[in-house]
CSV table of C-alpha atoms in Angstrom, one decimal:
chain,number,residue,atom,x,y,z
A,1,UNK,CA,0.0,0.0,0.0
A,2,UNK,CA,1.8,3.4,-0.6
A,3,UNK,CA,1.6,6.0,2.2
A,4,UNK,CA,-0.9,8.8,1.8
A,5,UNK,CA,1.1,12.4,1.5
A,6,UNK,CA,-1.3,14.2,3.8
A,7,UNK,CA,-1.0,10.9,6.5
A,8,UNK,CA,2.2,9.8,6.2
A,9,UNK,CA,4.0,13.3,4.9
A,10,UNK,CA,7.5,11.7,6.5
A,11,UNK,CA,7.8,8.6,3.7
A,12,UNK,CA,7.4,11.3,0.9
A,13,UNK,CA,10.4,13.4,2.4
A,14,UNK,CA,12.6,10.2,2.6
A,15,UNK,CA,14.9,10.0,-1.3
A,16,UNK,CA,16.9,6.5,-1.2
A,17,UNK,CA,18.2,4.9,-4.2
A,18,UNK,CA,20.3,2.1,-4.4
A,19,UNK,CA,20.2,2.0,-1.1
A,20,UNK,CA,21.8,5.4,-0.4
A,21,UNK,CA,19.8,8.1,1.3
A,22,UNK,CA,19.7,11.9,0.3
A,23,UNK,CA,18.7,14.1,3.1
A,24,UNK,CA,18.6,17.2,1.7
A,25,UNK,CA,15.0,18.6,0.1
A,26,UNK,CA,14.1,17.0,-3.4
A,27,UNK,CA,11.8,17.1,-6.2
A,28,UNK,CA,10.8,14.8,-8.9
A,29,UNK,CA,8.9,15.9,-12.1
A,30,UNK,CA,8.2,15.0,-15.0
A,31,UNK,CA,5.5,12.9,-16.7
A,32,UNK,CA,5.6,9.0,-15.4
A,33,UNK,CA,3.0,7.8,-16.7
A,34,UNK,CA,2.5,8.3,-20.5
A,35,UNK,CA,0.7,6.1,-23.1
A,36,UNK,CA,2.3,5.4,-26.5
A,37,UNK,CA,-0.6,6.2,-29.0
A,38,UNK,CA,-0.4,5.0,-32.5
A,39,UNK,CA,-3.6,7.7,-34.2
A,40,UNK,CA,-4.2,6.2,-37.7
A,41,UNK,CA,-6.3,8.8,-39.4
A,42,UNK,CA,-8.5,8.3,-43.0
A,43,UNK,CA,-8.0,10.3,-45.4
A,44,UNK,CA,-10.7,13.2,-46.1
A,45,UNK,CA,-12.4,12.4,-42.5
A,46,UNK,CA,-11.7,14.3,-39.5
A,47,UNK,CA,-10.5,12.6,-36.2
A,48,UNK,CA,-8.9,9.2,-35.8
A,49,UNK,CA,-8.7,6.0,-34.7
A,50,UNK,CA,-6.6,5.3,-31.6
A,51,UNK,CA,-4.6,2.2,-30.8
A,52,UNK,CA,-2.6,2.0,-27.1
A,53,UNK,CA,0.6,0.2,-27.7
A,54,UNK,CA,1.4,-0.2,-24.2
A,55,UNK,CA,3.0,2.7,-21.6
A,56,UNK,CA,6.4,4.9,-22.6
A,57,UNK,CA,9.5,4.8,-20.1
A,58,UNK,CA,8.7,7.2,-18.0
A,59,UNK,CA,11.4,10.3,-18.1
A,60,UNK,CA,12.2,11.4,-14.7
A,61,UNK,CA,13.9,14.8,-13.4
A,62,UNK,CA,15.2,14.8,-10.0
A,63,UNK,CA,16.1,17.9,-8.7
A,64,UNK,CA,18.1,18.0,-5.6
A,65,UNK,CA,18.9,20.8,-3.2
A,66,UNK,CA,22.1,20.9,-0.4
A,67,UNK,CA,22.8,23.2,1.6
A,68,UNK,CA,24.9,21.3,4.4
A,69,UNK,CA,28.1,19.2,4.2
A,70,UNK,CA,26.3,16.1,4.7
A,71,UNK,CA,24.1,16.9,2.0
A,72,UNK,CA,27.6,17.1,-0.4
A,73,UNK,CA,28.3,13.7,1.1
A,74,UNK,CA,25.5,12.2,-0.1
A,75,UNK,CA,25.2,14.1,-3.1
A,76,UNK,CA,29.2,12.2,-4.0
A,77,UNK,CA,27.8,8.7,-2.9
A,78,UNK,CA,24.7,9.5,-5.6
A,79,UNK,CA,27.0,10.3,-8.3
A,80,UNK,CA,29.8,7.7,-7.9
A,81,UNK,CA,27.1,5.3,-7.8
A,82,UNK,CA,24.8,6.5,-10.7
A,83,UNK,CA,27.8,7.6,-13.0
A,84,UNK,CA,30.5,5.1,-12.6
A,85,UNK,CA,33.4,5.8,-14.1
A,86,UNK,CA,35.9,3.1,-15.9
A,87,UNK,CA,35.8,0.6,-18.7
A,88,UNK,CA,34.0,-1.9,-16.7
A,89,UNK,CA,29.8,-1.2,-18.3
A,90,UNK,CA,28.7,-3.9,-15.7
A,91,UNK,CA,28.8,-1.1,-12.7
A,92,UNK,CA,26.1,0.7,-15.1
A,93,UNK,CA,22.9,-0.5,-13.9
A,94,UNK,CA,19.2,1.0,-12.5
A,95,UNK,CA,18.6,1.0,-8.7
A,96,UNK,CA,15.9,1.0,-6.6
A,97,UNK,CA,14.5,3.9,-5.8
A,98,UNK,CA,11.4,3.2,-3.6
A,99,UNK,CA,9.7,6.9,-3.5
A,100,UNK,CA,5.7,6.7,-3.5
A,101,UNK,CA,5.5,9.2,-5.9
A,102,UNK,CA,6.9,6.8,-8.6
A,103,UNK,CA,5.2,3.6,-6.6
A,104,UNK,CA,1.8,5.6,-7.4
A,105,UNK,CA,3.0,4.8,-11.7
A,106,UNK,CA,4.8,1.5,-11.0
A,107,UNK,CA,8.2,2.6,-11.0
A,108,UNK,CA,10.5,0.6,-8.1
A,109,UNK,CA,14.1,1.3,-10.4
A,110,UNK,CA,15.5,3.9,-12.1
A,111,UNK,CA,18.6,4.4,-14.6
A,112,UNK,CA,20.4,7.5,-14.6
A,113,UNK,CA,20.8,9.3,-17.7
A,114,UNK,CA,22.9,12.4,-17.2
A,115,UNK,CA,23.1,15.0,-14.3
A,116,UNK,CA,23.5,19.1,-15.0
A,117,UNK,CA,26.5,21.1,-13.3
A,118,UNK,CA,25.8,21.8,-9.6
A,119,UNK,CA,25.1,25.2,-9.5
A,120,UNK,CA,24.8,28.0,-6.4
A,121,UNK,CA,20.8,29.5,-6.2
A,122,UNK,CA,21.7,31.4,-3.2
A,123,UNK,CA,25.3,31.9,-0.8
A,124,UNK,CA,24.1,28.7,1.0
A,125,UNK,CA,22.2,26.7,-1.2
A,126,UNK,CA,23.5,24.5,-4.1
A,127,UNK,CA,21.2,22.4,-6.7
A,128,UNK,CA,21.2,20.1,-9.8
A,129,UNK,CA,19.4,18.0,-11.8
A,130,UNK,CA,19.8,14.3,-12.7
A,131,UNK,CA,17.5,12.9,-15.5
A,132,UNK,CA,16.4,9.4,-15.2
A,133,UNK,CA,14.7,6.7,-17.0
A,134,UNK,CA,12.2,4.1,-15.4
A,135,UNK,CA,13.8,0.6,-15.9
A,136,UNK,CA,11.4,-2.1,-16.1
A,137,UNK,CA,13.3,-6.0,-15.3
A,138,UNK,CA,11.0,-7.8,-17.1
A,139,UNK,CA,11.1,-5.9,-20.9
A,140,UNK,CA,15.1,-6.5,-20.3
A,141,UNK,CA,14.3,-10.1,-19.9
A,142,UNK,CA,11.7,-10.6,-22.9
A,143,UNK,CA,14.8,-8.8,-25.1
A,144,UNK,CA,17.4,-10.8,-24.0
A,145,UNK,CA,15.4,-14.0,-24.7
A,146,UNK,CA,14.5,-13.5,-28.1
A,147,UNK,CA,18.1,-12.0,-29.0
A,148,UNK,CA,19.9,-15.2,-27.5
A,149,UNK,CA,21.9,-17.0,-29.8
A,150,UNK,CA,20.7,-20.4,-29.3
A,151,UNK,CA,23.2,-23.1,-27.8
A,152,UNK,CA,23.8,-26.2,-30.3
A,153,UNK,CA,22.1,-29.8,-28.5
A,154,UNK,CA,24.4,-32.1,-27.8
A,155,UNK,CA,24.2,-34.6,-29.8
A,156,UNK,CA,26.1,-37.3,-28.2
A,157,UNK,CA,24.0,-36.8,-24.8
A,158,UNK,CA,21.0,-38.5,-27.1
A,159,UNK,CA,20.7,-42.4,-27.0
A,160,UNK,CA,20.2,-43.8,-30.0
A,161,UNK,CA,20.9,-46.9,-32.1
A,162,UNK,CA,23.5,-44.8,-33.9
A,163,UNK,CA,25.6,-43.7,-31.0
A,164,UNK,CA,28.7,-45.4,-32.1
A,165,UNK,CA,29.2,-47.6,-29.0
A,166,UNK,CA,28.1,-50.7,-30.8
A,167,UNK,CA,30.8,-52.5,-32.4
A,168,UNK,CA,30.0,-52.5,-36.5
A,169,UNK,CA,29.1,-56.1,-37.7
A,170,UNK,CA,31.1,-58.3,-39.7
A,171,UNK,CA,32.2,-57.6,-43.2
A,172,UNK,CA,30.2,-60.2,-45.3
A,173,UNK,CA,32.5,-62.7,-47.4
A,174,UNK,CA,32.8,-61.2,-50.8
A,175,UNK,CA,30.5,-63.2,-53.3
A,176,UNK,CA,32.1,-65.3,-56.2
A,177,UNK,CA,31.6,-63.1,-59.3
A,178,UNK,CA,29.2,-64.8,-61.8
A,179,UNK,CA,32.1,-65.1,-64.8
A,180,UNK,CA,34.8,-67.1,-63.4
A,181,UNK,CA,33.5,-69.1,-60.4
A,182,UNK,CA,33.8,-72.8,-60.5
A,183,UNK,CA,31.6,-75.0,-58.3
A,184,UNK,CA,33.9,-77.0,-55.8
A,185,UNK,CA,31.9,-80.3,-56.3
């Protein structure tokens, strides 16, 4: 059940993701729910038909707010986490970011997409902006599968008459050829 903002106010001022809190204020916007529509119009009429195709990703701004060294901590355990840095892609990967405001569309995990410049708003306050993308586990999952390269059955694990562990019968005796053979009796 997700909390209520007007009876539970404190689980909509918590921001955790991957596991890492952020305790200085937040905000997310952008649109998180959004239908992909496919309108298929005839010619010479006005309007259209409508076909849903399923929801969109939803694109995600959060913008976050510090004004304490704590908040800088945090901010540097965000970004080393969100953005790492090095060859290694594996590190690159959505967390969970369990906010009821993204509960309310569905969303539990997020990617991060890119983050502006921190920049000063007032002599104590410092803000930016990271963009991210709603990552859904299970349309990874249904891609991977139908873009695996199938493995080749092993044969040899079948039992067969033709597995080759029979020893091969014995070569028949070559038959007398019909022009020169002479009959023993």
């Amino acid at each position: 059940m997700i909390p209520s903002p007007i009876d539970d106010p404190e689980a909509w001022d918590t921001l955790a993701i991957g596991g890492l809190p952020f305790t200085g204020a937040f905000e997310f916007t952008g649109d998180v729910l959004t239908r992909k529509l496919d309108r298929r119009h005839s010619a010479g009429r006005d309007g259209a038909r409508i076909r849903d195709k399923g929801y969109d990703l939803a694109e995600i701004t959060l913008k976050l707010s510090l004004w304490e060294p704590a908040h800088f901590s945090e901010l540097e355990a965000l970004v080393r986490l969100l953005f790492p840095r090095g060859a290694d892609v594996a590190r690159r990967a959505a967390y969970a970011c369990a906010h009821p405001a993204l509960a309310l569309a569905g969303i539990s995990e997020v990617y991060a997409k890119k983050m502006g410049a921190l920049a000063q708003s007032s002599p104590t306050l410092w803000t930016t902006e990271i963009a991210l993308v709603e990552y859904r586990a299970e349309a990874q999952t249904a891609r991977s599968r139908s873009r695996t390269v199938q493995q080749r059955p092993d044969l040899g694990a079948n039992a067969t008459a033709f597995t080759g562990t029979e020893p091969a019968p014995p070569a028949a005796a070559t038959p007398p050829s019909a022009a020169g053979a002479a009959d023993p009796d």
